[in-house]
CSV table of C-alpha atoms in Angstrom, one decimal:
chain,number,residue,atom,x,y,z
A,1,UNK,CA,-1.4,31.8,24.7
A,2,UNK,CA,-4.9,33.5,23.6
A,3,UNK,CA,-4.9,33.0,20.1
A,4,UNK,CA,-7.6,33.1,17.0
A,5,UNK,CA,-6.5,31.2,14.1
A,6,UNK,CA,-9.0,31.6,10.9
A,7,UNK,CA,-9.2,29.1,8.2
A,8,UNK,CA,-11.2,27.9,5.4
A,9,UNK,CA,-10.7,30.7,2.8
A,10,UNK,CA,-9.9,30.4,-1.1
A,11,UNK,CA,-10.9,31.0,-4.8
A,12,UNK,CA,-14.2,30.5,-5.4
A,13,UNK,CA,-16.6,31.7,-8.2
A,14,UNK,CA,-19.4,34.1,-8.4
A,15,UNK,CA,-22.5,33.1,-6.5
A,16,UNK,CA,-21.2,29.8,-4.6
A,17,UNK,CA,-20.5,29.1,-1.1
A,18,UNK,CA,-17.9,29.3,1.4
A,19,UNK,CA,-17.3,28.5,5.3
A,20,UNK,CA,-14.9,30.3,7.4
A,21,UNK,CA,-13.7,28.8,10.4
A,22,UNK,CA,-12.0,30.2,13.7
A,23,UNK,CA,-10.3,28.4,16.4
A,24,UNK,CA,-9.9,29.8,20.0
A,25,UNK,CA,-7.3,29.1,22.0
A,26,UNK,CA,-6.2,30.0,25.7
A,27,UNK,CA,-9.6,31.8,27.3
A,28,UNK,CA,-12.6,30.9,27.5
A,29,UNK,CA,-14.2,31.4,24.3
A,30,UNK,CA,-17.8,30.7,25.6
A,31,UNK,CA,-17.7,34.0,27.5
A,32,UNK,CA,-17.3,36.5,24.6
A,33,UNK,CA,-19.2,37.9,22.1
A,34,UNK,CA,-17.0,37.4,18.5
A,35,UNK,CA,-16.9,39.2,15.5
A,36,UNK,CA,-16.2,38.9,11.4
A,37,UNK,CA,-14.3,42.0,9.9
A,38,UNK,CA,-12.9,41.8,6.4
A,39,UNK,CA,-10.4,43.8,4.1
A,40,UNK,CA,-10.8,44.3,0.8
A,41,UNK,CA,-7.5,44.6,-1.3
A,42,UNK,CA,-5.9,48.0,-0.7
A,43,UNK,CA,-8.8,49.2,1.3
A,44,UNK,CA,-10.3,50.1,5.0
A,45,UNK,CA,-11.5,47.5,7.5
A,46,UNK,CA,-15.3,46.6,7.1
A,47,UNK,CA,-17.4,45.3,10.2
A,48,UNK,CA,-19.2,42.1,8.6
A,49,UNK,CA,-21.1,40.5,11.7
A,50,UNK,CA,-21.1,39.4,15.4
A,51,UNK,CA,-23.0,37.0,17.3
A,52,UNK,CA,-23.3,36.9,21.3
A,53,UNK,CA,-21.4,34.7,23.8
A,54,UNK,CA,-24.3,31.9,24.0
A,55,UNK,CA,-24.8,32.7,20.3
A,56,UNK,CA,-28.3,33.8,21.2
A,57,UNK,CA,-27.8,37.1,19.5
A,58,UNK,CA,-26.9,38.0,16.0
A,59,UNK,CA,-26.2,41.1,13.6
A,60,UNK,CA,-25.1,41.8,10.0
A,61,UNK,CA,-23.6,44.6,7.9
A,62,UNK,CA,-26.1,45.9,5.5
A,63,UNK,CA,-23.8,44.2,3.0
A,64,UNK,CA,-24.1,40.8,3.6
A,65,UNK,CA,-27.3,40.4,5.3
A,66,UNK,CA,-29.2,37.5,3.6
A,67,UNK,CA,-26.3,35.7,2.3
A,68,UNK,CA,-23.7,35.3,5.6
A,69,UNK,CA,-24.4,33.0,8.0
A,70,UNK,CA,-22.6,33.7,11.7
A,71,UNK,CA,-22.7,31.0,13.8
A,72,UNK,CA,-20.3,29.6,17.1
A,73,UNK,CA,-19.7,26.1,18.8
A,74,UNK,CA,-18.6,26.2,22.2
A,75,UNK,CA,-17.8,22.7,22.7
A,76,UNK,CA,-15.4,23.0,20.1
A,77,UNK,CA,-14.2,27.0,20.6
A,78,UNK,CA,-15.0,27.7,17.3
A,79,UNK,CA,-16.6,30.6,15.2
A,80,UNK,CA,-18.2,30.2,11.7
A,81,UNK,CA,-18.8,32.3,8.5
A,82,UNK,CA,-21.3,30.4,6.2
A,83,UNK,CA,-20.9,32.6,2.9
A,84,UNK,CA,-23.3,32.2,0.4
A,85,UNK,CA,-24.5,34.0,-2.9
A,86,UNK,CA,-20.7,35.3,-3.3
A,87,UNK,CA,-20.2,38.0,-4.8
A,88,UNK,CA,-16.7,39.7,-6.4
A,89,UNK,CA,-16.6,42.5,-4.3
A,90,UNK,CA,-17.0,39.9,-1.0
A,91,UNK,CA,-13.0,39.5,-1.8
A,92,UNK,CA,-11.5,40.4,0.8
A,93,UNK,CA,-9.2,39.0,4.1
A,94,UNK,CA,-11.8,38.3,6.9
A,95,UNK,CA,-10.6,38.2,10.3
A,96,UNK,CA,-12.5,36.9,13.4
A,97,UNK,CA,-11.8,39.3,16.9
A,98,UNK,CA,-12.9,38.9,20.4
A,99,UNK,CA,-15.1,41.9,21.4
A,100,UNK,CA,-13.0,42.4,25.4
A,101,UNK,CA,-15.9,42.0,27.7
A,102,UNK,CA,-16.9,38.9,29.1
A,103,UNK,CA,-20.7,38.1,29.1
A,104,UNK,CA,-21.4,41.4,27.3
A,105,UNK,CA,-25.0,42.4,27.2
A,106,UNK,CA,-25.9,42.4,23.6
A,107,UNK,CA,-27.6,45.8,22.5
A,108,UNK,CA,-26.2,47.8,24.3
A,109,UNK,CA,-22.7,50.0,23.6
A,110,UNK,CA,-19.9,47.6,23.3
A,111,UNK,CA,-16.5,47.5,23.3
A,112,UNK,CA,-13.1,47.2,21.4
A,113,UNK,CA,-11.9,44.2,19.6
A,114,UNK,CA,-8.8,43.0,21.3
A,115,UNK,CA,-7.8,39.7,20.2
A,116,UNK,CA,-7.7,39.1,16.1
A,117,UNK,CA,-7.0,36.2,13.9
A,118,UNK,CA,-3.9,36.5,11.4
A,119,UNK,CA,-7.1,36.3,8.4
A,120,UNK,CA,-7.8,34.1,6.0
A,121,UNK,CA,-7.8,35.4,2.2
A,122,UNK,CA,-11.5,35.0,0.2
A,123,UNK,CA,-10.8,35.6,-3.2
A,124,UNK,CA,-14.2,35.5,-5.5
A,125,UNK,CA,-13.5,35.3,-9.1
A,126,UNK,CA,-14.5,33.2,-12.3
B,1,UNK,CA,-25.2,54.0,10.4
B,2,UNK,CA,-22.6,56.0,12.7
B,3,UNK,CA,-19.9,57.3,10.0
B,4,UNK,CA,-16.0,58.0,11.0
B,5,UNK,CA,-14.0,60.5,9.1
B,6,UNK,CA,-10.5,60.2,9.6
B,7,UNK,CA,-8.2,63.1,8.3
B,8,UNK,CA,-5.1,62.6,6.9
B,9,UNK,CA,-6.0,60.1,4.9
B,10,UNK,CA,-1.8,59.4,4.8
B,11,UNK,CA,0.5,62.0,5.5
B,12,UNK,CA,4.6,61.6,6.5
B,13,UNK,CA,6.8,62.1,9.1
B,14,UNK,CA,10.1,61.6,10.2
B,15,UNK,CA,11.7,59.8,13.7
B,16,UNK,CA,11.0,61.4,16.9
B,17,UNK,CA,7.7,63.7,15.5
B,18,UNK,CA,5.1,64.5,17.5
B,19,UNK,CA,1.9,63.0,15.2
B,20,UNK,CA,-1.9,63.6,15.4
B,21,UNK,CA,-4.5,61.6,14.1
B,22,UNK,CA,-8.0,62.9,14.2
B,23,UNK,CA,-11.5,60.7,14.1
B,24,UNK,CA,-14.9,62.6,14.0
B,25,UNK,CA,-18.0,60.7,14.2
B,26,UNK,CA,-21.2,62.2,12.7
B,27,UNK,CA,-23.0,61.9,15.4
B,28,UNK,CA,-22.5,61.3,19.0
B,29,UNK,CA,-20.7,58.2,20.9
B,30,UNK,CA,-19.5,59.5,24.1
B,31,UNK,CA,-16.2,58.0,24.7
B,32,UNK,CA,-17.0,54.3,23.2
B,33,UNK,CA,-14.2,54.7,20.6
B,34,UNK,CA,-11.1,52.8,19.7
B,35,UNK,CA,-8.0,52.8,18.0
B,36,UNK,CA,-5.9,50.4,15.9
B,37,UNK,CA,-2.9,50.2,14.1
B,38,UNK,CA,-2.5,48.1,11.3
B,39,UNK,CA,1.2,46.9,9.4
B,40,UNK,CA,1.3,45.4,6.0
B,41,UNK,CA,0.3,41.7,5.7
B,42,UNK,CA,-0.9,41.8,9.9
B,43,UNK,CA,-3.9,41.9,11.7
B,44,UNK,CA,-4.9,45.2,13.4
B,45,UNK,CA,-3.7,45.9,16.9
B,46,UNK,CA,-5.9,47.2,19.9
B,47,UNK,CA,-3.9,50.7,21.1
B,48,UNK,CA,-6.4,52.5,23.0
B,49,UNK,CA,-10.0,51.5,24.0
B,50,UNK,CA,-12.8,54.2,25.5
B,51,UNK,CA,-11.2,56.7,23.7
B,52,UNK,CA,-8.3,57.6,25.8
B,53,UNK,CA,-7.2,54.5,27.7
B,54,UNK,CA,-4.0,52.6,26.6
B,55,UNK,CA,-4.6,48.7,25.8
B,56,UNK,CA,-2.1,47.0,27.8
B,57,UNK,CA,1.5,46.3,26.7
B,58,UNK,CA,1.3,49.0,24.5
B,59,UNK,CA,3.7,52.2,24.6
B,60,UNK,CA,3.2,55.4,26.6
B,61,UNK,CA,4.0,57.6,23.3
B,62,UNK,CA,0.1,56.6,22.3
B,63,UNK,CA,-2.2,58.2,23.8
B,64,UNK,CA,-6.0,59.5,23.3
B,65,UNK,CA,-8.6,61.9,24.0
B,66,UNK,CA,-11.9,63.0,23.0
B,67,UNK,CA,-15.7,62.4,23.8
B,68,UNK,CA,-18.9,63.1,21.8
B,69,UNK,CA,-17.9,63.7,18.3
B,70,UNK,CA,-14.4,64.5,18.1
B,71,UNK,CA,-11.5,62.2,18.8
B,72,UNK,CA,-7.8,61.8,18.4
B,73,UNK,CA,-4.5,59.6,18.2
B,74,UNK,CA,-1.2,61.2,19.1
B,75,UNK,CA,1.9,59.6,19.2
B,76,UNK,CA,4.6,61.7,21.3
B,77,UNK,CA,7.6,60.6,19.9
B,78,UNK,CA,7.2,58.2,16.6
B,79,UNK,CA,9.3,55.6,16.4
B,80,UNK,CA,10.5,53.3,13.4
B,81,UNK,CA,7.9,50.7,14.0
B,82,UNK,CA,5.3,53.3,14.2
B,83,UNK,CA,5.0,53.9,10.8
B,84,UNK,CA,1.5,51.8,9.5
B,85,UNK,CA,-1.9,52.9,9.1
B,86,UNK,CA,-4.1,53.5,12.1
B,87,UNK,CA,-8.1,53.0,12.2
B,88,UNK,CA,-10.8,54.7,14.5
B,89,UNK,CA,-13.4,52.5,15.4
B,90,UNK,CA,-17.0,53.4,17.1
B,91,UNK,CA,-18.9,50.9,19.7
B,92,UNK,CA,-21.4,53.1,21.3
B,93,UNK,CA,-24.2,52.2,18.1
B,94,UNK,CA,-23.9,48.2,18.9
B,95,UNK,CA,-24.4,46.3,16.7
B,96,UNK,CA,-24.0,48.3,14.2
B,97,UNK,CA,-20.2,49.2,14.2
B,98,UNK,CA,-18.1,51.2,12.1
B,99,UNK,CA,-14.4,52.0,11.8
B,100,UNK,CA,-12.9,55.2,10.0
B,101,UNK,CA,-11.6,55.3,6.5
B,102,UNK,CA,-7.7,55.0,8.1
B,103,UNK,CA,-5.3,57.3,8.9
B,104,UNK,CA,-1.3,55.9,7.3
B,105,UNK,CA,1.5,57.1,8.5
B,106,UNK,CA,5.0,57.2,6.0
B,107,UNK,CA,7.9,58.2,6.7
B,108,UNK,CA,9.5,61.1,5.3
């Protein structure tokens, strides 16, 4: 069945790094544009990044541009978070989600997020 | 950035209510808005997508409307496993997305 499972999350202190994984499973995960969303503790969801179906194309939130690193392999169906710099209010669940277009042209109005991974929890703390 | 305002924040309700969940964006998006509902511990779920079409699979009691600024989620007729918090999300200003604050729903 179509499925996103994240891994790759933990403790970790102040200013180190982390990678985020996400496995795709039943489509064809070449064909969509993917995204990072996270969830602090008790609070809303927060868009964090997205990168285009060829992984051509890239974008941050404000909030972790400089430090997160989005990045795909389509050989291997898989999505990446490189987080670096970490800082304690980057604790949060982060789920990857498949924007519902296939082949969607970056840069222009988008779409919903249909498919989401169960999250993995990043917890930064010394 | 394209901000969301949700209102309620939380409010409750009993079985079998007629609900309404309002979204305004500050600024124009035309009708490139979602919803989502979220449970405790789960990923969010896709319920409606260009502001007032259902995601398949999920129930006719959801439904949408809304265009430009102003935007809302009604269920018809809530149900048990209704009860969770519910999140607006804009897609017109790409990349640059944003959800709302979140609406949840208690019982009463």
């Amino acid at each position: 069945q179509v499925q996103l499972v994240e891994s790759g999350g933990g403790v970790v202190q102040p200013g180190r790094s982390l990678r985020l994984s996400c496995a795709a499973s039943g489509f064809t995960f070449s064909s969509y544009a993917m995204h990072w969303v996270r969830q602090a503790p008790g609070k809303g969801l927060e868009w964090v990044a997205v990168i285009s179906y060829d992984g051509s194309n890239k974008y941050y939130a404000d909030s972790v541009k400089g430090r997160f690193t989005i990045s795909r392999d389509n050989s291997k169906n898989t999505l990446y978070l490189q987080m670096n710099s970490l800082r304690a209010e980057d604790t949060a669940v982060y789920y990857c989600a498949r924007q519902s277009r296939r082949y969607y042209d970056f840069w222009t109005p988008g779409d919903a997020f249909d498919i989401w991974g169960q999250g993995t929890m990043v917890t930064v703390s010394s | 950035a394209i901000r969301m305002t949700q209102s309620p924040s939380s409010f409750s309700a009993s079985t079998g209510d007629r609900v309404t969940i309002t979204c305004r964006a500050s600024q124009g998006i035309s009708s490139y808005l979602a919803w989502y509902q979220q449970k405790p511990g789960k990923a969010p779920k896709l319920l409606i997508y260009a502001a007032s079409t259902l995601q398949s699979g999920v129930p006719s009691r959801f439904s949408g409307s809304g265009s430009g600024t102003d935007f809302t989620l009604t269920i018809s007729c809530l149900q048990s496993e209704d009860f969770a918090t519910y999140y607006c999300q804009q897609y017109y200003s790409y990349p640059e997305l944003t959800f709302g604050g979140g609406t949840k729903v208690e019982i009463k």
